[in-house]
């Protein structure tokens, strides 16, 4: 390509304009968060959570399973949690996406036969449908007798390596790094496209003390994909039911043991 001295400044100016337009188009691109928080019946995610309490570090495995759909207020919602009969460890949320975002239609929690049901008249918005990098969205949401102000910011799009602490390490490409804030609680979370949340770091103040809790994706079954390994060893056998679907009927338990080995 031959450029005369006269044409060079014009060429450079055109190049700068193109690069600026390209940069602006990247910054103004709105990501559809529904792609990064899929709701499909049969999907299960297993998280390794940890925190520090009174100087001691604790660990636990938390499971999120989309069990079925349920029509609430004329909308097909997805039941995410654990279901059982006779109030046995029953905990779930009914959620669905629409043009505004991810909304909570119902939530239930049962522990020691103490049953609590949250059934809002108007579905509660818990995440916007779209966000741009560097942009923040704020809204109010009623939770029981309180009305919370929630802010969510899309901070960056970046690759992240997740370590479970048991030898599993996975690089998730182009995750959305978000910052969620409400009152004294602040959570930074990373979401991978078509998978869901892969890491979360939360900080809140309780009784004038700073409490930190972290979660990392340990294993997941999303669609036809298996990420990580939930397998466990017991008396020489390899087994797992962490990503299986569990239902109960009276005292009988039925499990979809699709990952038994």
Coordinates of N, CA, C and O in Angstrom, one line a residue, residues 82-93 107-118:
X82 N -34.6 -27.3 46.8 CA -34.8 -28.7 47.2 C -36.3 -28.8 47.7 O -36.8 -28.0 48.4
X83 N -37.0 -29.9 47.2 CA -38.4 -30.1 47.5 C -38.5 -31.4 48.2 O -37.8 -32.4 48.0
X84 N -39.4 -31.5 49.1 CA -39.7 -32.7 49.9 C -41.1 -32.7 50.4 O -41.7 -31.6 50.5
X85 N -41.6 -33.8 50.8 CA -42.9 -33.9 51.5 C -42.8 -33.7 53.0 O -41.7 -33.9 53.5
X86 N -43.9 -33.4 53.6 CA -43.9 -33.2 55.1 C -42.9 -32.3 55.6 O -42.3 -32.5 56.7
X87 N -42.6 -31.2 54.8 CA -41.6 -30.2 55.3 C -40.3 -30.8 55.7 O -39.8 -30.5 56.8
X88 N -39.7 -31.6 54.9 CA -38.4 -32.2 55.2 C -37.4 -31.5 54.3 O -37.3 -31.7 53.1
X89 N -36.6 -30.5 54.9 CA -35.6 -29.8 54.2 C -36.1 -29.2 52.9 O -35.4 -29.3 51.9
X90 N -37.2 -28.5 53.0 CA -37.8 -27.9 51.8 C -37.3 -26.5 51.7 O -37.5 -25.7 52.6
X91 N -36.7 -26.2 50.6 CA -36.2 -24.8 50.3 C -36.2 -24.6 48.8 O -35.6 -25.3 48.1
X92 N -36.9 -23.5 48.4 CA -36.9 -23.3 46.9 C -37.2 -21.9 46.6 O -37.7 -21.1 47.5
X93 N -36.9 -21.5 45.4 CA -37.3 -20.2 44.8 C -37.9 -20.4 43.5 O -37.4 -21.2 42.7
X107 N -40.9 -17.9 47.2 CA -39.8 -18.5 47.9 C -40.3 -19.2 49.1 O -41.2 -18.7 49.8
X108 N -39.7 -20.3 49.5 CA -40.2 -21.1 50.6 C -38.9 -21.6 51.4 O -37.9 -21.9 50.7
X109 N -39.0 -21.7 52.7 CA -38.0 -22.2 53.5 C -38.6 -22.9 54.7 O -39.5 -22.4 55.3
X110 N -38.1 -24.2 54.9 CA -38.7 -25.0 56.0 C -37.5 -25.6 56.8 O -36.7 -26.2 56.2
X111 N -37.5 -25.3 58.1 CA -36.4 -25.9 58.9 C -37.0 -26.2 60.3 O -37.7 -25.4 60.9
X112 N -36.9 -27.5 60.7 CA -37.5 -27.9 61.9 C -39.0 -27.7 62.0 O -39.5 -27.3 63.0
X113 N -39.6 -28.0 60.8 CA -41.0 -27.9 60.7 C -41.6 -26.4 60.8 O -42.8 -26.2 60.9
X114 N -40.7 -25.4 60.8 CA -41.1 -24.0 60.7 C -41.1 -23.6 59.3 O -40.0 -23.4 58.7
X115 N -42.3 -23.4 58.7 CA -42.4 -23.2 57.3 C -42.7 -21.7 57.0 O -43.5 -21.1 57.7
X116 N -41.9 -21.1 56.2 CA -42.0 -19.7 55.8 C -42.2 -19.6 54.3 O -41.4 -20.2 53.5
X117 N -43.2 -18.9 53.8 CA -43.5 -18.8 52.4 C -43.5 -17.3 52.1 O -44.3 -16.5 52.7
X118 N -42.7 -16.9 51.1 CA -42.8 -15.5 50.6 C -43.5 -15.6 49.2 O -43.1 -16.2 48.3

